[in-house]
Tab-separated table of C-alpha atoms in Angstrom:
chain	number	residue	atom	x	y	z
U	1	UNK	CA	108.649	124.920	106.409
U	2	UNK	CA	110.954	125.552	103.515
U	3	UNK	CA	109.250	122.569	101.148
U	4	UNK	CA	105.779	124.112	102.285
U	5	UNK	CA	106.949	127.218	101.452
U	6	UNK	CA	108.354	125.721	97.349
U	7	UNK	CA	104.987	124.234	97.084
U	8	UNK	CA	102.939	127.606	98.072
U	9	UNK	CA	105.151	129.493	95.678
U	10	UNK	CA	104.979	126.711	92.693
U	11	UNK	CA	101.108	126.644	92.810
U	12	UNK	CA	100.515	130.344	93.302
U	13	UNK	CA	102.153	130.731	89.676
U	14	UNK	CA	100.435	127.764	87.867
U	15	UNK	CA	97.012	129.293	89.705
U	16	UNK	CA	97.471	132.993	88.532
U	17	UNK	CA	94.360	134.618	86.606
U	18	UNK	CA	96.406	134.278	83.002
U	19	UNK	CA	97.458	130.771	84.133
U	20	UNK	CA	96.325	128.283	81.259
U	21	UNK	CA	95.529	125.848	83.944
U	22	UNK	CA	92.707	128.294	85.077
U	23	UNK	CA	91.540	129.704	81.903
U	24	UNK	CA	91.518	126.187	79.741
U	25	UNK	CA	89.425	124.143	80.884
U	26	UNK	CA	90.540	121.347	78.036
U	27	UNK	CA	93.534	121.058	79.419
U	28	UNK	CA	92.240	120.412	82.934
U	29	UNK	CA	89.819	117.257	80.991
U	30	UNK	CA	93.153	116.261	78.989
U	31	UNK	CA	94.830	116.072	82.179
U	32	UNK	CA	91.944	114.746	84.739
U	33	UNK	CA	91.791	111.594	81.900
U	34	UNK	CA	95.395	111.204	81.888
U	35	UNK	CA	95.835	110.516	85.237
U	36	UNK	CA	92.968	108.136	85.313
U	37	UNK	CA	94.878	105.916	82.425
U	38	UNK	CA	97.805	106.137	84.551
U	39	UNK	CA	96.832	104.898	87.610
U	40	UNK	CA	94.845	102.351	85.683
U	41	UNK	CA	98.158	101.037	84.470
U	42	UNK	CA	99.364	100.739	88.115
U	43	UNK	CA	96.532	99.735	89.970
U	44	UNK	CA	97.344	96.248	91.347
U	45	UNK	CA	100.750	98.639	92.271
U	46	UNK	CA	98.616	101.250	93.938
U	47	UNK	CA	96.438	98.660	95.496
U	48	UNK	CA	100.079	97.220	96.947
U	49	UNK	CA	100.716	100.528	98.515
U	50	UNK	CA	97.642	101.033	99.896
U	51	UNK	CA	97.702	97.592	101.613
U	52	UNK	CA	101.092	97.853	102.875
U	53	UNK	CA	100.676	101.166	104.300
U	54	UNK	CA	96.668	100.815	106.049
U	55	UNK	CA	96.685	96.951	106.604
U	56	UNK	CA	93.541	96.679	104.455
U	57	UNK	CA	93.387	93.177	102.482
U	58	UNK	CA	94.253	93.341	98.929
U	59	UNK	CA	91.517	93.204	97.299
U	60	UNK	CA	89.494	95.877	99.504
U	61	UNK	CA	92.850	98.105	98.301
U	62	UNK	CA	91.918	97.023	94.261
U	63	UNK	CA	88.396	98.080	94.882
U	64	UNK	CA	89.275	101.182	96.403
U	65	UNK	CA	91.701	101.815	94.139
U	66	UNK	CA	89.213	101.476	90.804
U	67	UNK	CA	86.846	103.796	92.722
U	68	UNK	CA	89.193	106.611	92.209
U	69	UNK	CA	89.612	105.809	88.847
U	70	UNK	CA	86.147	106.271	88.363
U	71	UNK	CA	86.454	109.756	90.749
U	72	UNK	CA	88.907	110.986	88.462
U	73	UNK	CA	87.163	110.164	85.401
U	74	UNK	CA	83.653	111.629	86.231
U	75	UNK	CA	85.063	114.549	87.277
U	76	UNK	CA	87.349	115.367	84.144
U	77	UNK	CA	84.093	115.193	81.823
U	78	UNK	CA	82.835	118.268	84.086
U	79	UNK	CA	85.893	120.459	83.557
U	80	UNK	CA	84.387	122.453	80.232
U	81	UNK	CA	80.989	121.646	81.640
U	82	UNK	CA	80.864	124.607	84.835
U	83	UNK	CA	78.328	126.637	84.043
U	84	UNK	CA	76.759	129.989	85.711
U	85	UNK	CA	73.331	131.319	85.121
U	86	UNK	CA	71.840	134.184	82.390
U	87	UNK	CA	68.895	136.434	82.448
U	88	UNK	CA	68.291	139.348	80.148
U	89	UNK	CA	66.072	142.036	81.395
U	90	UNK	CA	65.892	144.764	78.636
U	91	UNK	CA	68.823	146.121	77.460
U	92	UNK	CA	70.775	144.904	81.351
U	93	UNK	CA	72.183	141.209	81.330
U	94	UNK	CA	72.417	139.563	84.742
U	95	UNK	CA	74.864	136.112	85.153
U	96	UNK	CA	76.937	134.474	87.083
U	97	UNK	CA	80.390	132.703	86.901
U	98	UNK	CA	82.077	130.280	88.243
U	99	UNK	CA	85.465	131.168	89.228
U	100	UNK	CA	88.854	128.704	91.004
U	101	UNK	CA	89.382	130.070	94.661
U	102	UNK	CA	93.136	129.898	93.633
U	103	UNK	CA	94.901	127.370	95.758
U	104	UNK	CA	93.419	124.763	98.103
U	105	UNK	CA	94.978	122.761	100.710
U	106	UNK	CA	93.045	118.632	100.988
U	107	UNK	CA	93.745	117.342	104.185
U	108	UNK	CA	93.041	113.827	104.974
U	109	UNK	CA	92.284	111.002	106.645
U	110	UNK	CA	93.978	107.579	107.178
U	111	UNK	CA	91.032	105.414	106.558
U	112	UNK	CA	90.703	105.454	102.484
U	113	UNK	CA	94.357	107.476	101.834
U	114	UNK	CA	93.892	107.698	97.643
U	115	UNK	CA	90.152	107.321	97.729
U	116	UNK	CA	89.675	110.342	100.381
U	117	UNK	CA	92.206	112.435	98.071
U	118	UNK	CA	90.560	111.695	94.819
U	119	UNK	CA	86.989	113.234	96.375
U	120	UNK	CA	89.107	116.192	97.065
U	121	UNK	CA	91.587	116.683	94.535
U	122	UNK	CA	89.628	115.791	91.292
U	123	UNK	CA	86.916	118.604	91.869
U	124	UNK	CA	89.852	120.766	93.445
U	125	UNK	CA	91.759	120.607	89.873
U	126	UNK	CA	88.292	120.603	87.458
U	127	UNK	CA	87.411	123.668	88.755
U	128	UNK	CA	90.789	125.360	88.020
U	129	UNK	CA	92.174	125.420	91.314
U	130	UNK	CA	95.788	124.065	92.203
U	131	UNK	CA	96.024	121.995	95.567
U	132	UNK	CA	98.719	121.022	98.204
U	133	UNK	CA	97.354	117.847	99.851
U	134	UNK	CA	98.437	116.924	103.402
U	135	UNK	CA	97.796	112.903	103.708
U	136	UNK	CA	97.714	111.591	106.961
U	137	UNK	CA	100.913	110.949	108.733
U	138	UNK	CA	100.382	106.712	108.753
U	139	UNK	CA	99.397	106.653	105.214
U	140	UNK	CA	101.608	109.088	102.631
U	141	UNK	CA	102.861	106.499	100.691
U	142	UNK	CA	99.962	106.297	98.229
U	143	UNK	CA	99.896	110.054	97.589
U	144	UNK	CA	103.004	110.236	96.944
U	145	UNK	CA	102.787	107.505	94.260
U	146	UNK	CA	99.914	109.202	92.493
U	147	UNK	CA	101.801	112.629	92.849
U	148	UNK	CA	104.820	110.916	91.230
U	149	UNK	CA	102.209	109.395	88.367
U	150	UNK	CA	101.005	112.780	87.592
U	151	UNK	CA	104.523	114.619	87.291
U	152	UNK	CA	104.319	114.466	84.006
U	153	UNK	CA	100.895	114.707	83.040
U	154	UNK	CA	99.966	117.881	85.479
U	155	UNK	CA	101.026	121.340	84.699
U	156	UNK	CA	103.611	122.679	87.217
U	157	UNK	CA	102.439	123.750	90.771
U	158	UNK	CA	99.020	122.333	89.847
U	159	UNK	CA	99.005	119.161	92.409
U	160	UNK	CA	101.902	119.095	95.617
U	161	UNK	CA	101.810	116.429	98.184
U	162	UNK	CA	103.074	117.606	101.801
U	163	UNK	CA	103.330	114.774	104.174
U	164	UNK	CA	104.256	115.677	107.953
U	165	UNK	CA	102.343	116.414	111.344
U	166	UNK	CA	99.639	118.977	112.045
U	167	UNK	CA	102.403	121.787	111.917
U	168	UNK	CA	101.678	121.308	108.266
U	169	UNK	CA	98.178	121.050	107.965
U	170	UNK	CA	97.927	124.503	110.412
U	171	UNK	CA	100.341	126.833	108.259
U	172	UNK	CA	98.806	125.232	104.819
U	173	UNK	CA	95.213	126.506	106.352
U	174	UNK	CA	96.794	129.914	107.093
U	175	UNK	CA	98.060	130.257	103.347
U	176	UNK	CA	95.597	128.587	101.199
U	177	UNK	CA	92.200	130.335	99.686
U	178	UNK	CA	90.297	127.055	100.712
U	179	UNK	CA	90.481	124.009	102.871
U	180	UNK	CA	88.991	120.663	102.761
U	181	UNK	CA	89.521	118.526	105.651
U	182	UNK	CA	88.278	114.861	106.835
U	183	UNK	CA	89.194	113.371	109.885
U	184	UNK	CA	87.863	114.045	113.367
U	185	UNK	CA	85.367	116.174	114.415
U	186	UNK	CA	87.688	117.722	117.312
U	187	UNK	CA	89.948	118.606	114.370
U	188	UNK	CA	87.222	119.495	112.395
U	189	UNK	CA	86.048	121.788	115.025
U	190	UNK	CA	89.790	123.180	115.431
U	191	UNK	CA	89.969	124.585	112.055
U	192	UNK	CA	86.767	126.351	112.511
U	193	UNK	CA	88.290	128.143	115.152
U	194	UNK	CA	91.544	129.046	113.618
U	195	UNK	CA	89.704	130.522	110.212
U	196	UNK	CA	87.369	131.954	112.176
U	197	UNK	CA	88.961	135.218	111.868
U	198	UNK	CA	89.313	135.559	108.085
U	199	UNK	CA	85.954	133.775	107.630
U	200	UNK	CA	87.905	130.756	105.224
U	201	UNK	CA	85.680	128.615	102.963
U	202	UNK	CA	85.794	125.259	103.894
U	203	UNK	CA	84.692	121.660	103.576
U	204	UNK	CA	84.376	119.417	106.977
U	205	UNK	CA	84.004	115.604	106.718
U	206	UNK	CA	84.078	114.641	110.212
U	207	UNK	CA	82.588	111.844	112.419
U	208	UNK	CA	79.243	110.043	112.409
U	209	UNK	CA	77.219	107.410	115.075
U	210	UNK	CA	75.157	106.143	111.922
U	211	UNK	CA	72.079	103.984	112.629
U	212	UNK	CA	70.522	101.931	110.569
U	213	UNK	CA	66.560	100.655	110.675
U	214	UNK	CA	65.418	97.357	110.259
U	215	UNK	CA	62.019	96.943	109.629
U	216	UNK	CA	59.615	93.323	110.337
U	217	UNK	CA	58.872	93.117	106.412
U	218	UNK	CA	62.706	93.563	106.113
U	219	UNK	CA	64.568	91.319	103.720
U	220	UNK	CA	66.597	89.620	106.981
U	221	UNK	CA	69.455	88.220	105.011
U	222	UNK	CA	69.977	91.040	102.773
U	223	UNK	CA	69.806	93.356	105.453
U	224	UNK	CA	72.067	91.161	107.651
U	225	UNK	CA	74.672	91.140	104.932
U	226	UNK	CA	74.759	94.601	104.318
U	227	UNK	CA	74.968	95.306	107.954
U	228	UNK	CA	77.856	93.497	108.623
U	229	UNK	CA	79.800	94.477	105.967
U	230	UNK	CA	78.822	98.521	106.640
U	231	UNK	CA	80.393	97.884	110.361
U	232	UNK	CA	82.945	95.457	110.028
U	233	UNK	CA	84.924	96.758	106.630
U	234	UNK	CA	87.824	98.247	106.885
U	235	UNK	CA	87.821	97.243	110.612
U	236	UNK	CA	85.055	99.495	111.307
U	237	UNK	CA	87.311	102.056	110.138
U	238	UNK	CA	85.260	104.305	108.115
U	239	UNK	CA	83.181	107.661	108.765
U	240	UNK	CA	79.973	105.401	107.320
U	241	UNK	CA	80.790	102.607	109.572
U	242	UNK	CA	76.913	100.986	110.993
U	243	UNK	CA	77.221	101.639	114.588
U	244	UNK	CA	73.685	101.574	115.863
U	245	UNK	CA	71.471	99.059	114.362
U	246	UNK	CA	67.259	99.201	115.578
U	247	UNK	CA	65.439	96.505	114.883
U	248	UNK	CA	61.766	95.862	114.962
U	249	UNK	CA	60.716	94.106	118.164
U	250	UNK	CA	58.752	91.288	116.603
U	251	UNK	CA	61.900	90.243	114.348
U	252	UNK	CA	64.635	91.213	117.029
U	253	UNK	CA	65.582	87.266	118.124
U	254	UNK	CA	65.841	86.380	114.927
U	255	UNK	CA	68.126	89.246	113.751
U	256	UNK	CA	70.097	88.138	116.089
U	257	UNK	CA	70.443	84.740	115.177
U	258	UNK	CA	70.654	85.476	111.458
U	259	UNK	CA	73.652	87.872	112.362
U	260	UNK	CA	75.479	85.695	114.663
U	261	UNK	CA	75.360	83.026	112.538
U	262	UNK	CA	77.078	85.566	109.484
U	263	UNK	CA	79.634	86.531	111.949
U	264	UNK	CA	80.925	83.555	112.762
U	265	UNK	CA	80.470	81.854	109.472
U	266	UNK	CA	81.804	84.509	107.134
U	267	UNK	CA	84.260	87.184	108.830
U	268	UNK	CA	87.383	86.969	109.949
U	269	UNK	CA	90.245	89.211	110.920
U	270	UNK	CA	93.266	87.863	109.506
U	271	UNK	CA	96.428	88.250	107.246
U	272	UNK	CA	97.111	84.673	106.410
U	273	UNK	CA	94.671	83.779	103.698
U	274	UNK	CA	95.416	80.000	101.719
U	275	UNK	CA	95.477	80.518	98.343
U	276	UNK	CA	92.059	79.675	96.828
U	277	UNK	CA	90.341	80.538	99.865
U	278	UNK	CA	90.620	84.644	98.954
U	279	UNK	CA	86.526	84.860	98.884
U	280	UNK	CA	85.593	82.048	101.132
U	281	UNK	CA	85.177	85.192	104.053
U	282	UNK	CA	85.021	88.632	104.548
U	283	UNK	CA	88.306	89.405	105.681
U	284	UNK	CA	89.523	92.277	106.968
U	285	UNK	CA	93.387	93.817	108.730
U	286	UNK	CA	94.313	95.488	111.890
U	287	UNK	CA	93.670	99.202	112.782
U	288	UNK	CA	96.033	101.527	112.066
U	289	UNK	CA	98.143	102.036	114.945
U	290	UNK	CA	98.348	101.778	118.512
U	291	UNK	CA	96.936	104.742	119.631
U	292	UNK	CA	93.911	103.568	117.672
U	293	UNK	CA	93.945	99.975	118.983
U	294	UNK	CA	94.150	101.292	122.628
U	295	UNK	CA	91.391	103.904	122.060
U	296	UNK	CA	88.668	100.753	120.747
U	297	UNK	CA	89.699	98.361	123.578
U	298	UNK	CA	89.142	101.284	126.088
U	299	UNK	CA	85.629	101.925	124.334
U	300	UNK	CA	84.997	97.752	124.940
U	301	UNK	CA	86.358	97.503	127.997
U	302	UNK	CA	84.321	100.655	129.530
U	303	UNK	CA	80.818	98.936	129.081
U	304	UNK	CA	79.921	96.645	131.506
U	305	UNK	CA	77.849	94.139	129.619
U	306	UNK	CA	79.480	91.529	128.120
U	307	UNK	CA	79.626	91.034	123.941
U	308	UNK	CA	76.766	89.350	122.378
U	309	UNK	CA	79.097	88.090	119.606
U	310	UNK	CA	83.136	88.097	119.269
U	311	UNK	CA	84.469	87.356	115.871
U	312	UNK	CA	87.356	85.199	114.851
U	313	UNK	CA	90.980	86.241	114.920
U	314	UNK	CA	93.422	83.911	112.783
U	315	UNK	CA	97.019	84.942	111.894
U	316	UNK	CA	100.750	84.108	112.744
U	317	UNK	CA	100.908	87.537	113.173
U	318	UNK	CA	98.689	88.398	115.756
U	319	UNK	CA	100.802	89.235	118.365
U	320	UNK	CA	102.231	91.988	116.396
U	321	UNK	CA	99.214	93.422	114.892
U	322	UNK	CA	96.504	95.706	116.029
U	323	UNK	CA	93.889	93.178	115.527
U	324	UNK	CA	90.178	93.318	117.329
U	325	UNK	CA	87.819	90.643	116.281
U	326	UNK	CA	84.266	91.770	115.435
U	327	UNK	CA	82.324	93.039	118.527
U	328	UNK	CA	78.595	93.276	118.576
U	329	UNK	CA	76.651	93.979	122.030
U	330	UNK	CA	73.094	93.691	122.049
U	331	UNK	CA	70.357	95.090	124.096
U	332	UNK	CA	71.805	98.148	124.534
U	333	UNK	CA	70.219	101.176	125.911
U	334	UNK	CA	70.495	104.277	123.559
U	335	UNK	CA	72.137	106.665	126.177
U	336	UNK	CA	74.957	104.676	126.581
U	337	UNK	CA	78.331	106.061	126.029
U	338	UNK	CA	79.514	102.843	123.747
U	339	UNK	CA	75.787	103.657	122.249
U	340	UNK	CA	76.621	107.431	121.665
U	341	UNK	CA	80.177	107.937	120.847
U	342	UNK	CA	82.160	107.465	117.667
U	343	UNK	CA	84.553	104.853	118.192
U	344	UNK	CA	86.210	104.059	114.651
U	345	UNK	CA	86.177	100.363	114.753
U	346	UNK	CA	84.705	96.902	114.964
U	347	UNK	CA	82.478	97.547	117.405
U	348	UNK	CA	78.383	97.250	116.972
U	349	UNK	CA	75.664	98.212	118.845
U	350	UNK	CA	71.939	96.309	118.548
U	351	UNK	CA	69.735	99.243	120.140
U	352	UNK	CA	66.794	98.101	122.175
U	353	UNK	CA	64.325	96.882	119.736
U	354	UNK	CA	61.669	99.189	118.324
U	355	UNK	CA	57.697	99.349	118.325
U	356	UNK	CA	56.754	102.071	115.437
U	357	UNK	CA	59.126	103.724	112.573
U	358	UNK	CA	58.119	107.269	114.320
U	359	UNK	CA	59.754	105.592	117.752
U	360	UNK	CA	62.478	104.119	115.275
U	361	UNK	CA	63.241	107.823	113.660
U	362	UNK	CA	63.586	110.215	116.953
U	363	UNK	CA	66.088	107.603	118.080
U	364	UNK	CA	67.866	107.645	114.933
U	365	UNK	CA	67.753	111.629	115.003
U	366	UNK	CA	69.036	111.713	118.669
U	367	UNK	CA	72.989	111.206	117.946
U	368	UNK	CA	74.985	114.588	117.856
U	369	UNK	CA	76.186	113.406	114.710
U	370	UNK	CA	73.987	112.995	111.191
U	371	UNK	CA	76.716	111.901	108.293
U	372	UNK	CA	75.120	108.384	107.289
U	373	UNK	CA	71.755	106.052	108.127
U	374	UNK	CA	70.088	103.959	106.300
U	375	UNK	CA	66.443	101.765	106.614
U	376	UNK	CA	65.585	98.015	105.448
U	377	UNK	CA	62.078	97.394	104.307
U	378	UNK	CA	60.373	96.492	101.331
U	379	UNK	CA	57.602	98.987	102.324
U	380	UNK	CA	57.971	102.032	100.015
U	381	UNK	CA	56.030	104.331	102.610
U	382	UNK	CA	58.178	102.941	105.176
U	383	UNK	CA	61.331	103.980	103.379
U	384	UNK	CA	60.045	107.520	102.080
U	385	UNK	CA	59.067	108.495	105.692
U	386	UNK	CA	62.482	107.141	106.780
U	387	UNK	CA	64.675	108.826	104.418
U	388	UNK	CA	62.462	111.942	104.856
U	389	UNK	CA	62.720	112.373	108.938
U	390	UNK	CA	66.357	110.785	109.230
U	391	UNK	CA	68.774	113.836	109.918
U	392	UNK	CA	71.712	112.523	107.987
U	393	UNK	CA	73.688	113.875	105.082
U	394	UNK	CA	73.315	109.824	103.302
U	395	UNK	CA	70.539	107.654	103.408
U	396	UNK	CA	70.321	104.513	101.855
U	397	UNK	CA	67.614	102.106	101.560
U	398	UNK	CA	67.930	98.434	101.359
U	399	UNK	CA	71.567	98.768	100.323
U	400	UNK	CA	74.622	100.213	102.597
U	401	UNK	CA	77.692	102.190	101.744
U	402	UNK	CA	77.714	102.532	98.200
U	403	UNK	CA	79.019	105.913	96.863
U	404	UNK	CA	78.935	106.445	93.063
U	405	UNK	CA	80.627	110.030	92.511
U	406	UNK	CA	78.133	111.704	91.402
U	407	UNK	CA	76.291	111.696	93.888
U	408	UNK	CA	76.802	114.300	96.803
U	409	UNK	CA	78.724	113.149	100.261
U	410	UNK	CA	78.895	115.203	103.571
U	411	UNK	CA	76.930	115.180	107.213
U	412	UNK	CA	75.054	117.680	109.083
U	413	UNK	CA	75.345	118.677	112.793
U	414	UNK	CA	79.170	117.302	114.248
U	415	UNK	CA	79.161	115.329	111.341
U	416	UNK	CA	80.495	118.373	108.968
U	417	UNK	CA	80.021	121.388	106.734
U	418	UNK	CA	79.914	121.128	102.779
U	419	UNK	CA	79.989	118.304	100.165
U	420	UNK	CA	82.604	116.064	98.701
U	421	UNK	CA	81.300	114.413	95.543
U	422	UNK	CA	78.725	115.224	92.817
U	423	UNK	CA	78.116	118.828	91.742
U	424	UNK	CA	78.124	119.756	95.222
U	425	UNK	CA	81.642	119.383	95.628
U	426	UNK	CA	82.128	121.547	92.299
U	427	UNK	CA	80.342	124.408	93.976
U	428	UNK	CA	82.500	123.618	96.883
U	429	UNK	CA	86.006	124.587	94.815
U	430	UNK	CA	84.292	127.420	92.852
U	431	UNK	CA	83.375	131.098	93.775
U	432	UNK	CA	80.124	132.099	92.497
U	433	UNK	CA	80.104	135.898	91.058
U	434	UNK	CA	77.362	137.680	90.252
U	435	UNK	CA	78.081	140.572	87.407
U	436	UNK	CA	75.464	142.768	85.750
U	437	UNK	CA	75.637	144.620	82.615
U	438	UNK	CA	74.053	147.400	81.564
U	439	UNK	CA	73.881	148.537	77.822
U	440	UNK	CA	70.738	150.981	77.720
């Protein structure tokens, strides 16, 4: 634990009260933009990295890869904006201010390596706060890079990167004024436990069974495009992934057609793409490892039934990849345990169809879980009643997955505690203080 121990010691000088870090927040912009021209110099690098170390296709890795830009950027034009609240009663003045916790450990996931530790770290470091991140032991590579972009552009002790095994992430949680985590909701639910005693602040971004609502006045292709690509991207390997879809029951045969037909004529799980062929299909890599490859086959091969659709596989490399094609089961009964548990992959579930939005709703609301949803339907009633009885921390309407930063992310129930994103996540690095004054 020596290195941990370096990094502790590094930040908790650059995060002391009279550090300039903390008390200028100029420097924190200067250095927020900086880092965002840097990377932007190295992207298709980054993007190389990313690839090499998840599997993800190149271009998913560019896109990715500009969406932290943008993180990075939004974030640095807040650093002199953080304000508190004034009142003046007589000759007494009540406010507040916003104060750094100090330092904060980012722990994260393998899924979206740089674009899970820009939601973290560029709040973390606008609000005056130095942070160790932990990346997840299959993917360090890219936060190392970016730590090694920002050597020197950051102050000192203002931004360490620890990789390593949970040993690390459990004495970081011990030693650190704040955590943000996201990854499992066993792990999740582990931390809890282990700052229970000294009542920690943290941040929880942990798993989700999101469900998505199609209506009959749906637009069927749009909502058949956005569907696939919420489950099937990344190789279902994202917190947002679409696991339940319900559909209407007087459109339900042709959904099903409609996404059959986009299954088999537009995705494929592959690594061997022909040059001019890059956008011809939605392509996506293996899963990360083979712990995660074993735990999706075990969720396919527990349910009876057999798939309504398989995807394509293509590659020379097949044999030594973790490759599952697209797997979509329909008809299936909500209580089901391939229905009801998180699995982290390819794998979609076409609930039973519905018969009213109400029915449509309680179903939704039934999962454990409440991080994502979303509803198709051109009905504006339809999508205000949707959005306003769906238990989920993100609800989108006619659209799927898209997450500008300024607007808030984080679930409710097993799906988390706390915000990453947006002002929310702000509030979520800062201590609020209340101070009153008295001149009478």
């Amino acid at each position: 634990m020596d290195q941990v121990n370096d990094a502790l010691m590094s930040a908790k000088e650059a995060s002391s009260v009279n550090s300039e870090w903390q008390s200028n927040p100029k420097l924190r912009r200067d250095c927020l933009f900086a880092l965002a021209n840097e990377l932007e110099k190295y992207d298709h690098d980054m993007a190389q990295v990313e690839s090499l170390q998840t599997g993800k296709p190149l271009n998913d890795s560019l896109y990715e890869v500009r969406d932290v830009i943008d993180c990075l950027r939004y974030f640095a034009g807040y650093c002199d904006k953080i304000y508190g609240q004034s009142q003046q009663l007589g000759y007494t003045h009540l406010f507040t201010i916003r104060e750094p916790f100090g330092i904060v450990s980012l722990i994260t996931s393998f899924n979206y390596p740089l674009l899970l530790t820009s939601w973290k770290l560029a709040p973390a470091l606008a609000s005056g706060n130095c942070a160790i991140l932990k990346p997840a032991p299959q993917t360090p590579l890219s936060s190392l890079m970016l730590a090694h972009l920002a050597t020197d552009l950051l102050p000192p002790g203002v931004f360490n990167v620890l990789p390593g095994s949970a040993d690390v992430s459990q004495y970081l949680i011990d030693k650190t004024d704040k955590t943000s985590f996201t990854g499992s909701t066993r792990v999740g639910q582990d931390i809890m436990r282990r700052t229970a005693d000294y009542l920690m602040p943290l941040t929880l971004e942990c798993g989700g069974k999101n469900a998505v609502i199609v209506c009959e006045d749906a637009d069927m292709t749009k909502a058949v495009q956005h569907i696939a690509m919420g489950a099937f991207s990344n190789a279902g390997q994202n917190c947002c992934a679409i696991s339940r879809v319900l559909v209407e029951h007087s459109i339900y045969d042709r959904f099903l057609h409609e996404l059959k037909e986009n299954i088999q004529n537009s995705w494929k799980a592959t690594l061997d793409v022909k040059k001019g062929e890059e956008d011809k299909y939605n392509l996506y890599g293996p899963l990360i490892d083979e712990q995660q490859y074993t735990n999706v086959l075990n969720s396919i091969q527990s349910y009876l039934s057999s798939p309504f659709i398989v995807g394509e596989i293509k590659s020379k490399t097949v044999t030594s990849g973790y490759f599952i094609p697209p797997t979509i089961y329909a008809h299936v009964p909500d209580n089901t345990p391939i229905a009801v548990e998180e699995i982290f992959g390819p794998v979609l579930c076409i609930l039973k169809p519905f018969y009213s939005l109400n029915e449509a709703i309680a179903r939704v609301n039934q999962s454990r879980y409440g991080l994502a949803s979303a509803i198709f339907s051109k009905d504006i009633k339809k999508v205000h009643k949707a959005i306003s009885g769906i238990k989920a921390g993100y609800v989108w309407a006619n659209t799927y997955n898209i997450m500008p930063p300024s607007l808030p992310f984080g679930g409710r129930k097993l799906s988390g505690i706390g915000k990453d994103l947006g002002l929310s996540a702000l509030n979520e690095f800062s201590f609020e203080k209340s101070v009153m004054m008295d001149f009478s």
